[in-house]
Tab-separated table of C-alpha atoms in Angstrom:
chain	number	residue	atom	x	y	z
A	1	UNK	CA	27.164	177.452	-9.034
A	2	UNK	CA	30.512	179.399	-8.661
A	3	UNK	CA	32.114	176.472	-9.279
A	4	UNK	CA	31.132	175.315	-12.675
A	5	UNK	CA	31.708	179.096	-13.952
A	6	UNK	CA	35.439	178.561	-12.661
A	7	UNK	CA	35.442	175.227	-14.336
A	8	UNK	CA	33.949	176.708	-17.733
A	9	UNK	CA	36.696	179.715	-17.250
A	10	UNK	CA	39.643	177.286	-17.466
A	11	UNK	CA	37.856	175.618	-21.074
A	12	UNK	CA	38.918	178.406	-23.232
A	13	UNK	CA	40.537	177.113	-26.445
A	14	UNK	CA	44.433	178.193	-26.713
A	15	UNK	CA	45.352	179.448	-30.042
A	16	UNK	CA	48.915	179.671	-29.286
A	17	UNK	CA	49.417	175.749	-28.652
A	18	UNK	CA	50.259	173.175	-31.653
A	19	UNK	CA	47.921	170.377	-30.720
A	20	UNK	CA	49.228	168.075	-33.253
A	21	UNK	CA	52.932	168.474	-31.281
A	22	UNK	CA	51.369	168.508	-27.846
A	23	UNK	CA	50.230	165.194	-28.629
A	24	UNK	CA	53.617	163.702	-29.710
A	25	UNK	CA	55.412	165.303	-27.051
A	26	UNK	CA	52.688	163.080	-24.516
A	27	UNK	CA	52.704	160.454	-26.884
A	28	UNK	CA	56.658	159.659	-26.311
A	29	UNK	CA	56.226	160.096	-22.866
A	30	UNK	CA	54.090	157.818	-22.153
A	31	UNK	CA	54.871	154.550	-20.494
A	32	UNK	CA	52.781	152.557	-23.909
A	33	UNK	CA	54.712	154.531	-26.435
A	34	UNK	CA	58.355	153.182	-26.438
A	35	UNK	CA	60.984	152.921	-28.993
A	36	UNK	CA	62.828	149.772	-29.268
A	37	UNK	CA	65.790	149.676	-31.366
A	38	UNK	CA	67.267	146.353	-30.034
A	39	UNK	CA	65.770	143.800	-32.773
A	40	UNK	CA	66.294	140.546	-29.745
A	41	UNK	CA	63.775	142.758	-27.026
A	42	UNK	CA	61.506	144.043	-29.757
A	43	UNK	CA	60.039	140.837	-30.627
A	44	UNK	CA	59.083	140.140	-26.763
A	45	UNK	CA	58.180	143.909	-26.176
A	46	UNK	CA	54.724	144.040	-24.540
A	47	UNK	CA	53.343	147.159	-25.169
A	48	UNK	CA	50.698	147.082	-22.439
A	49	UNK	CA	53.355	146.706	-19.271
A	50	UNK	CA	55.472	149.319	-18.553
A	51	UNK	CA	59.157	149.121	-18.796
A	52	UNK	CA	60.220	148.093	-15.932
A	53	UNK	CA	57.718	145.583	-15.711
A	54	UNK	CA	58.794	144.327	-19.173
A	55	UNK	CA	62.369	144.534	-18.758
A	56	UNK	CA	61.708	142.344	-15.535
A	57	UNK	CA	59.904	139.848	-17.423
A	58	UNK	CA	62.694	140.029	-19.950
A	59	UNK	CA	65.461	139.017	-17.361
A	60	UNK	CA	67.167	142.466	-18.549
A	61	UNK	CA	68.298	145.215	-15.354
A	62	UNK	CA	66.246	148.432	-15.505
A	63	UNK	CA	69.147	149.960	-13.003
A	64	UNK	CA	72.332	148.731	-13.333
A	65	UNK	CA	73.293	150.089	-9.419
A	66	UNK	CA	70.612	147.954	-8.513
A	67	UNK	CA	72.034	144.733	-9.358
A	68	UNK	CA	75.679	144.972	-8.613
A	69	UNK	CA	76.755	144.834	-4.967
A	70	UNK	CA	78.465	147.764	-3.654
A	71	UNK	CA	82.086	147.481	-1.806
A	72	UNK	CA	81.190	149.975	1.424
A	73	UNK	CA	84.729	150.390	2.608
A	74	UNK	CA	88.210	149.747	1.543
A	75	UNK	CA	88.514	147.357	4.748
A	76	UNK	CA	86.015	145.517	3.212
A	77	UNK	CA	87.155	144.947	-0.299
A	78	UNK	CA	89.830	141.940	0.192
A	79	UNK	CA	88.723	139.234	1.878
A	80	UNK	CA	91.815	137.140	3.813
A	81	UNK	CA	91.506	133.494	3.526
A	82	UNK	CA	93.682	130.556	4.469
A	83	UNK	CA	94.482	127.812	2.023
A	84	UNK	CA	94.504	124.509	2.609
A	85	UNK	CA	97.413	121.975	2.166
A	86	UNK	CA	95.490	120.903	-1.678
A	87	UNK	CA	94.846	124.539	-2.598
A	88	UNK	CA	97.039	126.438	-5.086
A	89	UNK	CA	97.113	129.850	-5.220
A	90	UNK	CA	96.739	130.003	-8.872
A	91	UNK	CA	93.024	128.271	-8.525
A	92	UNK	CA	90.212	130.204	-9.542
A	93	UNK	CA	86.249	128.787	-8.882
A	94	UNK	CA	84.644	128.178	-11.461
A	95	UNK	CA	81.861	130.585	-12.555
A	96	UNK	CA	78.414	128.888	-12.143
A	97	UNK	CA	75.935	128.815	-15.111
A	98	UNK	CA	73.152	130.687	-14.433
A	99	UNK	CA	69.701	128.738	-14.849
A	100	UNK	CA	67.473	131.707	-14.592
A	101	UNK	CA	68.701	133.447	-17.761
A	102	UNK	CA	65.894	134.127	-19.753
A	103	UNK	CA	65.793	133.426	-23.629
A	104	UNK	CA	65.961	136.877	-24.286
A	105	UNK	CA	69.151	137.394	-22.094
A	106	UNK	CA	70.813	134.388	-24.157
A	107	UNK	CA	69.964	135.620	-27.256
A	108	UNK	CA	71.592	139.090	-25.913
A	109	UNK	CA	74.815	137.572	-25.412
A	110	UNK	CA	75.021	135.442	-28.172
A	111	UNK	CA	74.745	138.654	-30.247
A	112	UNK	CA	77.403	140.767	-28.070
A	113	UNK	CA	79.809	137.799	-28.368
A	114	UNK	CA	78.876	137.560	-32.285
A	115	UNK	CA	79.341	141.313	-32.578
A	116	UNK	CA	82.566	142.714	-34.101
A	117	UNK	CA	84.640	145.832	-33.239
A	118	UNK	CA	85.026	148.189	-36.020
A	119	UNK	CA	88.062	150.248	-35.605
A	120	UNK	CA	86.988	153.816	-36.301
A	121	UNK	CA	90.736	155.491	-36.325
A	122	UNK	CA	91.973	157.064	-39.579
A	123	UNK	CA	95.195	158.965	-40.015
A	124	UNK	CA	95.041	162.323	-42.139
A	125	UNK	CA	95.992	162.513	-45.945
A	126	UNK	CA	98.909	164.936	-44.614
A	127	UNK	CA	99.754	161.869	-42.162
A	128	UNK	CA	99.382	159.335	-44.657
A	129	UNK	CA	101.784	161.075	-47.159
A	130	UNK	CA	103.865	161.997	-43.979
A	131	UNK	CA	104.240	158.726	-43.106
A	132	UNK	CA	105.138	157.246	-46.380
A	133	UNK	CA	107.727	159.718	-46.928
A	134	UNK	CA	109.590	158.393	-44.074
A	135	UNK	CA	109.472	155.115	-44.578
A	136	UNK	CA	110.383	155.731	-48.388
A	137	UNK	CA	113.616	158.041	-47.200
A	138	UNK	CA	114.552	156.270	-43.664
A	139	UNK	CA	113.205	152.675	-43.776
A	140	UNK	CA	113.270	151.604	-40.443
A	141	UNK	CA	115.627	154.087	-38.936
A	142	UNK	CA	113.523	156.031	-36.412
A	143	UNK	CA	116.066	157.962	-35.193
A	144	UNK	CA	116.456	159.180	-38.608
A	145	UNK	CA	112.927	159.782	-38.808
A	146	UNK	CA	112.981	161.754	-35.457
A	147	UNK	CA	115.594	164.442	-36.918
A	148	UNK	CA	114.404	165.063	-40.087
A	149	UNK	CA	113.580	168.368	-41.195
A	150	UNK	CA	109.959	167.506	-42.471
A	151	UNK	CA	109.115	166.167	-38.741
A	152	UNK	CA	107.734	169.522	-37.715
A	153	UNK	CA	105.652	168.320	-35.034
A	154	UNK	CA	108.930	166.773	-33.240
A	155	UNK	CA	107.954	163.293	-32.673
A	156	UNK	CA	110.177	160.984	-30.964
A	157	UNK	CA	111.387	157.658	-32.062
A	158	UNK	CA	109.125	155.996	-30.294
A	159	UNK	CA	105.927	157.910	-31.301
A	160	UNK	CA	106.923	157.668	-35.146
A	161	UNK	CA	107.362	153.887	-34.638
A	162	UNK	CA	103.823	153.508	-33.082
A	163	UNK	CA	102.383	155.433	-36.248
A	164	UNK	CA	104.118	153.324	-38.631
A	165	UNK	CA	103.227	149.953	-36.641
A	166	UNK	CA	99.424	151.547	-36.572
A	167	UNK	CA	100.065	152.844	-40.169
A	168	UNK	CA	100.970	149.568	-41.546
């Protein structure tokens, strides 16, 4: 009998919880609930495995440590071999295709090789007007460019020439 009063204790409704962000909070943790950005392992998501299971099925590593060997020592990390009179040095083996690669994991590297690098670096206004003042004034003489007065951060030759080769 002491036990269901202890059971009927611990029922009490909490007024100080938000039940409607309780249950978000659990819903994103659970193992059903995941967001997939990636369009390629969206479409062969199953929603009733759990990840690793599905990244498994997928072909994809849930840990990359997992899947690349480890080098244990630095003795270990060159192996010596002896070539043969037909052997150049300059040889390298040829990487093997894998068979087991899963559609998913083609697809994946079709669309990283596909993919394009968008350069995100932008000089100033102040550099930008900087800049053109120098080549306006000096042309290509960096030296030039080094000494004058409007240089106030003190660049070298070099370092103004690797602005104006970015620059242009």
């Amino acid at each position: 009998m002491t036990k269901l009063m202890k059971q009927r204790r611990k029922k009490s409704y909490n007024y100080q919880t938000n039940r409607r962000r309780v249950k978000k909070r659990m819903e994103k943790k659970t193992k059903f609930g995941v967001k997939i950005d990636c369009d390629v392992l969206k479409e062969s998501w199953d929603n009733r495995k759990s990840v690793k299971e599905n990244l498994k099925t997928l072909g994809v590593a849930s840990d990359a440590n997992d899947v690349v060997t480890k080098i244990k020592s630095v003795k270990n990390q060159f192996i010596e071999t002896r070539l043969g009179p037909d052997e150049n040095i300059d040889s390298k083996p040829e990487p093997k295709p894998q068979d087991d690669a899963t559609e998913v994991v083609q697809k994946l590297e079709k669309q990283a090789k596909d993919a394009k690098k968008h350069s995100t670096f932008r000089f100033s206004n102040e550099q930008v007007m900087w800049l053109s003042y120098m080549m306006d004034t000096h042309k290509d003489n960096y030296k030039a460019m080094a000494r004058d007065p409007k240089n106030h951060y003190q660049e070298t030759p070099a370092a103004i020439r690797q602005k104006i080769k970015r620059f242009i």
